[in-house]
Amino acid sequence: MSELTIIVNISAFLPTIVSNVAELMIRTATTNDAAACAEIYAPYVTDSVISFEMVPPTDAQMAMRIAAALERHAWLVLEDEGRVVGYAYAHAFAERAAYRWACETSIYLELGRRRTGAGRLLYEALFRQLAQRGYRWAMAGMTIPNEATSALHAALGFIPIGVFQQVGWKNGSWHDVAWAQKAILAVSDPPDEPQ
């Protein structure tokens, strides 16, 4: 897999939102990013129902997740002035062999960075990398209601597929999960194997 580094002058896209930050960098994650990713993810676990995990992963557990994603899919980080402030990754959608052209995607940004355009840039870079590897479909599950996440996925062309109702119990109540999918590469018959 090739290394991905994208330097974005975000002020060209979002001049009114980002006045004190001229450049963000998106790059392929390494296991050295585990602590930063774990720190970003922890509040989604402890303070919300966005994640259905109950205990935030340790840095070592996050490093294993990064390594596993990099083997077959992708894990990207977003840096602002050298500091990781977000990440997006993909993993297998399902274990059965016929699903191998589909992957499940997730994105997490440092609190306070939602609705800044950073998520869109990070996700679009992830889709490009997944397409280069031969994946056809990106799937996303999101606890609802979650207006910011739903809006991001809709803006990026995800098509709503359905809702698993009352499928997760967290913080004293049942929660629904909406699923959506996005074509990231034209479907061909027979398809080339994902790389």
GROMACS .gro file of C-alpha atoms in nm:
model
  195
    1MET     CA    1   0.000   0.000   0.000
    2SER     CA    2   0.131   0.342  -0.086
    3GLU     CA    3   0.173   0.619   0.169
    4LEU     CA    4  -0.089   0.892   0.144
    5THR     CA    5  -0.016   1.248   0.242
    6ILE     CA    6  -0.241   1.534   0.141
    7ILE     CA    7  -0.174   1.891   0.244
    8VAL     CA    8  -0.484   2.099   0.213
    9ASN     CA    9  -0.502   2.475   0.220
   10ILE     CA   10  -0.839   2.461   0.385
   11SER     CA   11  -0.884   2.839   0.382
   12ALA     CA   12  -0.952   2.813   0.008
   13PHE     CA   13  -1.256   2.596   0.086
   14LEU     CA   14  -1.366   2.739   0.420
   15PRO     CA   15  -1.243   3.099   0.451
   16THR     CA   16  -1.502   3.202   0.709
   17ILE     CA   17  -1.462   2.898   0.930
   18VAL     CA   18  -1.087   2.861   0.955
   19SER     CA   19  -0.922   3.197   0.999
   20ASN     CA   20  -0.626   3.101   1.218
   21VAL     CA   21  -0.538   2.769   1.053
   22ALA     CA   22  -0.394   2.781   0.704
   23GLU     CA   23  -0.314   2.415   0.647
   24LEU     CA   24  -0.437   2.078   0.756
   25MET     CA   25  -0.260   1.757   0.662
   26ILE     CA   26  -0.418   1.421   0.595
   27ARG     CA   27  -0.186   1.121   0.604
   28THR     CA   28  -0.185   0.747   0.649
   29ALA     CA   29  -0.187   0.661   1.018
   30THR     CA   30   0.079   0.461   1.193
   31THR     CA   31   0.058   0.277   1.523
   32ASN     CA   32   0.241   0.578   1.670
   33ASP     CA   33  -0.087   0.769   1.630
   34ALA     CA   34  -0.270   0.532   1.864
   35ALA     CA   35  -0.260   0.754   2.173
   36ALA     CA   36  -0.393   1.056   1.984
   37CYS     CA   37  -0.670   0.852   1.821
   38ALA     CA   38  -0.764   0.695   2.154
   39GLU     CA   39  -0.785   1.040   2.313
   40ILE     CA   40  -1.012   1.169   2.034
   41TYR     CA   41  -1.236   0.861   2.056
   42ALA     CA   42  -1.271   0.836   2.435
   43PRO     CA   43  -1.541   1.106   2.480
   44TYR     CA   44  -1.753   0.942   2.210
   45VAL     CA   45  -1.748   0.627   2.425
   46THR     CA   46  -1.783   0.777   2.773
   47ASP     CA   47  -2.005   1.078   2.710
   48SER     CA   48  -2.237   0.978   2.426
   49VAL     CA   49  -2.416   0.698   2.247
   50ILE     CA   50  -2.238   0.769   1.919
   51SER     CA   51  -2.018   0.468   1.993
   52PHE     CA   52  -2.169   0.154   2.140
   53GLU     CA   53  -1.846   0.066   2.318
   54MET     CA   54  -1.872   0.097   2.694
   55VAL     CA   55  -1.503   0.136   2.781
   56PRO     CA   56  -1.262   0.341   2.570
   57PRO     CA   57  -0.984   0.135   2.411
   58THR     CA   58  -0.635   0.165   2.552
   59ASP     CA   59  -0.353   0.305   2.341
   60ALA     CA   60  -0.232  -0.052   2.281
   61GLN     CA   61  -0.577  -0.165   2.170
   62MET     CA   62  -0.605   0.136   1.938
   63ALA     CA   63  -0.263   0.053   1.790
   64MET     CA   64  -0.388  -0.300   1.711
   65ARG     CA   65  -0.697  -0.154   1.541
   66ILE     CA   66  -0.484   0.079   1.331
   67ALA     CA   67  -0.251  -0.204   1.228
   68ALA     CA   68  -0.545  -0.429   1.136
   69ALA     CA   69  -0.715  -0.158   0.927
   70LEU     CA   70  -0.392  -0.081   0.740
   71GLU     CA   71  -0.346  -0.445   0.640
   72ARG     CA   72  -0.653  -0.463   0.414
   73HIS     CA   73  -0.832  -0.129   0.421
   74ALA     CA   74  -0.715   0.216   0.537
   75TRP     CA   75  -0.674   0.444   0.840
   76LEU     CA   76  -0.606   0.814   0.788
   77VAL     CA   77  -0.538   1.090   1.037
   78LEU     CA   78  -0.600   1.462   1.010
   79GLU     CA   79  -0.327   1.685   1.151
   80ASP     CA   80  -0.348   2.052   1.241
   81GLU     CA   81  -0.004   2.204   1.297
   82GLY     CA   82   0.144   1.859   1.358
   83ARG     CA   83  -0.123   1.745   1.606
   84VAL     CA   84  -0.370   1.467   1.523
   85VAL     CA   85  -0.721   1.613   1.547
   86GLY     CA   86  -0.926   1.350   1.367
   87TYR     CA   87  -0.920   1.014   1.198
   88ALA     CA   88  -1.118   0.801   0.955
   89TYR     CA   89  -1.081   0.435   0.882
   90ALA     CA   90  -1.238   0.132   0.718
   91HIS     CA   91  -1.261  -0.234   0.800
   92ALA     CA   92  -1.445  -0.535   0.662
   93PHE     CA   93  -1.819  -0.483   0.637
   94ALA     CA   94  -1.890  -0.852   0.700
   95GLU     CA   95  -1.682  -1.168   0.721
   96ARG     CA   96  -1.838  -1.372   0.439
   97ALA     CA   97  -1.625  -1.376   0.122
   98ALA     CA   98  -1.892  -1.232  -0.107
   99TYR     CA   99  -1.887  -0.906   0.095
  100ARG     CA  100  -1.516  -0.844   0.032
  101TRP     CA  101  -1.574  -0.544  -0.198
  102ALA     CA  102  -1.766  -0.359   0.075
  103CYS     CA  103  -1.618  -0.196   0.383
  104GLU     CA  104  -1.755  -0.021   0.688
  105THR     CA  105  -1.625   0.330   0.747
  106SER     CA  106  -1.603   0.547   1.057
  107ILE     CA  107  -1.483   0.898   1.127
  108TYR     CA  108  -1.406   1.077   1.453
  109LEU     CA  109  -1.299   1.437   1.503
  110GLU     CA  110  -1.170   1.614   1.808
  111LEU     CA  111  -1.463   1.770   1.991
  112GLY     CA  112  -1.531   2.119   1.859
  113ARG     CA  113  -1.427   2.033   1.502
  114ARG     CA  114  -1.758   1.900   1.381
  115ARG     CA  115  -1.926   2.097   1.102
  116THR     CA  116  -1.601   2.270   1.000
  117GLY     CA  117  -1.545   2.086   0.670
  118ALA     CA  118  -1.258   1.884   0.817
  119GLY     CA  119  -1.467   1.567   0.826
  120ARG     CA  120  -1.557   1.599   0.460
  121LEU     CA  121  -1.192   1.639   0.359
  122LEU     CA  122  -1.086   1.343   0.571
  123TYR     CA  123  -1.365   1.114   0.451
  124GLU     CA  124  -1.308   1.206   0.083
  125ALA     CA  125  -0.940   1.116   0.119
  126LEU     CA  126  -1.040   0.784   0.278
  127PHE     CA  127  -1.277   0.705  -0.012
  128ARG     CA  128  -1.002   0.777  -0.266
  129GLN     CA  129  -0.764   0.542  -0.089
  130LEU     CA  130  -1.026   0.267  -0.060
  131ALA     CA  131  -1.110   0.302  -0.431
  132GLN     CA  132  -0.740   0.267  -0.515
  133ARG     CA  133  -0.741  -0.060  -0.324
  134GLY     CA  134  -1.042  -0.185  -0.524
  135TYR     CA  135  -1.327  -0.145  -0.276
  136ARG     CA  136  -1.666  -0.069  -0.434
  137TRP     CA  137  -1.891   0.021  -0.143
  138ALA     CA  138  -1.858   0.217   0.179
  139MET     CA  139  -2.111   0.136   0.450
  140ALA     CA  140  -2.175   0.349   0.756
  141GLY     CA  141  -2.379   0.284   1.067
  142MET     CA  142  -2.476   0.575   1.289
  143THR     CA  143  -2.667   0.598   1.613
  144ILE     CA  144  -2.968   0.823   1.560
  145PRO     CA  145  -3.056   1.092   1.621
  146ASN     CA  146  -2.718   1.241   1.532
  147GLU     CA  147  -2.776   1.539   1.305
  148ALA     CA  148  -2.410   1.625   1.237
  149THR     CA  149  -2.312   1.271   1.135
  150SER     CA  150  -2.630   1.218   0.933
  151ALA     CA  151  -2.574   1.547   0.750
  152LEU     CA  152  -2.209   1.463   0.673
  153HIS     CA  153  -2.298   1.125   0.526
  154ALA     CA  154  -2.585   1.269   0.321
  155ALA     CA  155  -2.362   1.549   0.188
  156LEU     CA  156  -2.105   1.291   0.079
  157GLY     CA  157  -2.361   1.091  -0.117
  158PHE     CA  158  -2.443   0.810   0.122
  159ILE     CA  159  -2.784   0.660   0.048
  160PRO     CA  160  -3.000   0.563   0.348
  161ILE     CA  161  -3.054   0.186   0.354
  162GLY     CA  162  -3.250   0.123   0.671
  163VAL     CA  163  -3.271   0.148   1.047
  164PHE     CA  164  -3.205  -0.120   1.304
  165GLN     CA  165  -3.452  -0.022   1.573
  166GLN     CA  166  -3.364  -0.040   1.942
  167VAL     CA  167  -3.057  -0.247   1.862
  168GLY     CA  168  -2.819  -0.102   2.122
  169TRP     CA  169  -2.862  -0.045   2.496
  170LYS     CA  170  -2.643   0.228   2.641
  171ASN     CA  171  -2.678   0.497   2.905
  172GLY     CA  172  -3.008   0.358   3.029
  173SER     CA  173  -3.203   0.338   2.703
  174TRP     CA  174  -3.237   0.166   2.368
  175HIS     CA  175  -3.094   0.331   2.056
  176ASP     CA  176  -3.158   0.297   1.684
  177VAL     CA  177  -2.881   0.267   1.425
  178ALA     CA  178  -2.928   0.397   1.071
  179TRP     CA  179  -2.727   0.238   0.791
  180ALA     CA  180  -2.623   0.405   0.468
  181GLN     CA  181  -2.403   0.312   0.175
  182LYS     CA  182  -2.200   0.496  -0.088
  183ALA     CA  183  -2.052   0.375  -0.416
  184ILE     CA  184  -1.681   0.459  -0.411
  185LEU     CA  185  -1.583   0.276  -0.732
  186ALA     CA  186  -1.782   0.166  -1.035
  187VAL     CA  187  -1.906  -0.189  -1.010
  188SER     CA  188  -1.761  -0.424  -1.273
  189ASP     CA  189  -1.837  -0.783  -1.364
  190PRO     CA  190  -1.637  -0.976  -1.262
  191PRO     CA  191  -1.478  -0.738  -1.011
  192ASP     CA  192  -1.104  -0.720  -0.954
  193GLU     CA  193  -1.000  -0.838  -0.609
  194PRO     CA  194  -0.946  -0.564  -0.347
  195GLN     CA  195  -0.579  -0.501  -0.276
   0.00000   0.00000   0.00000
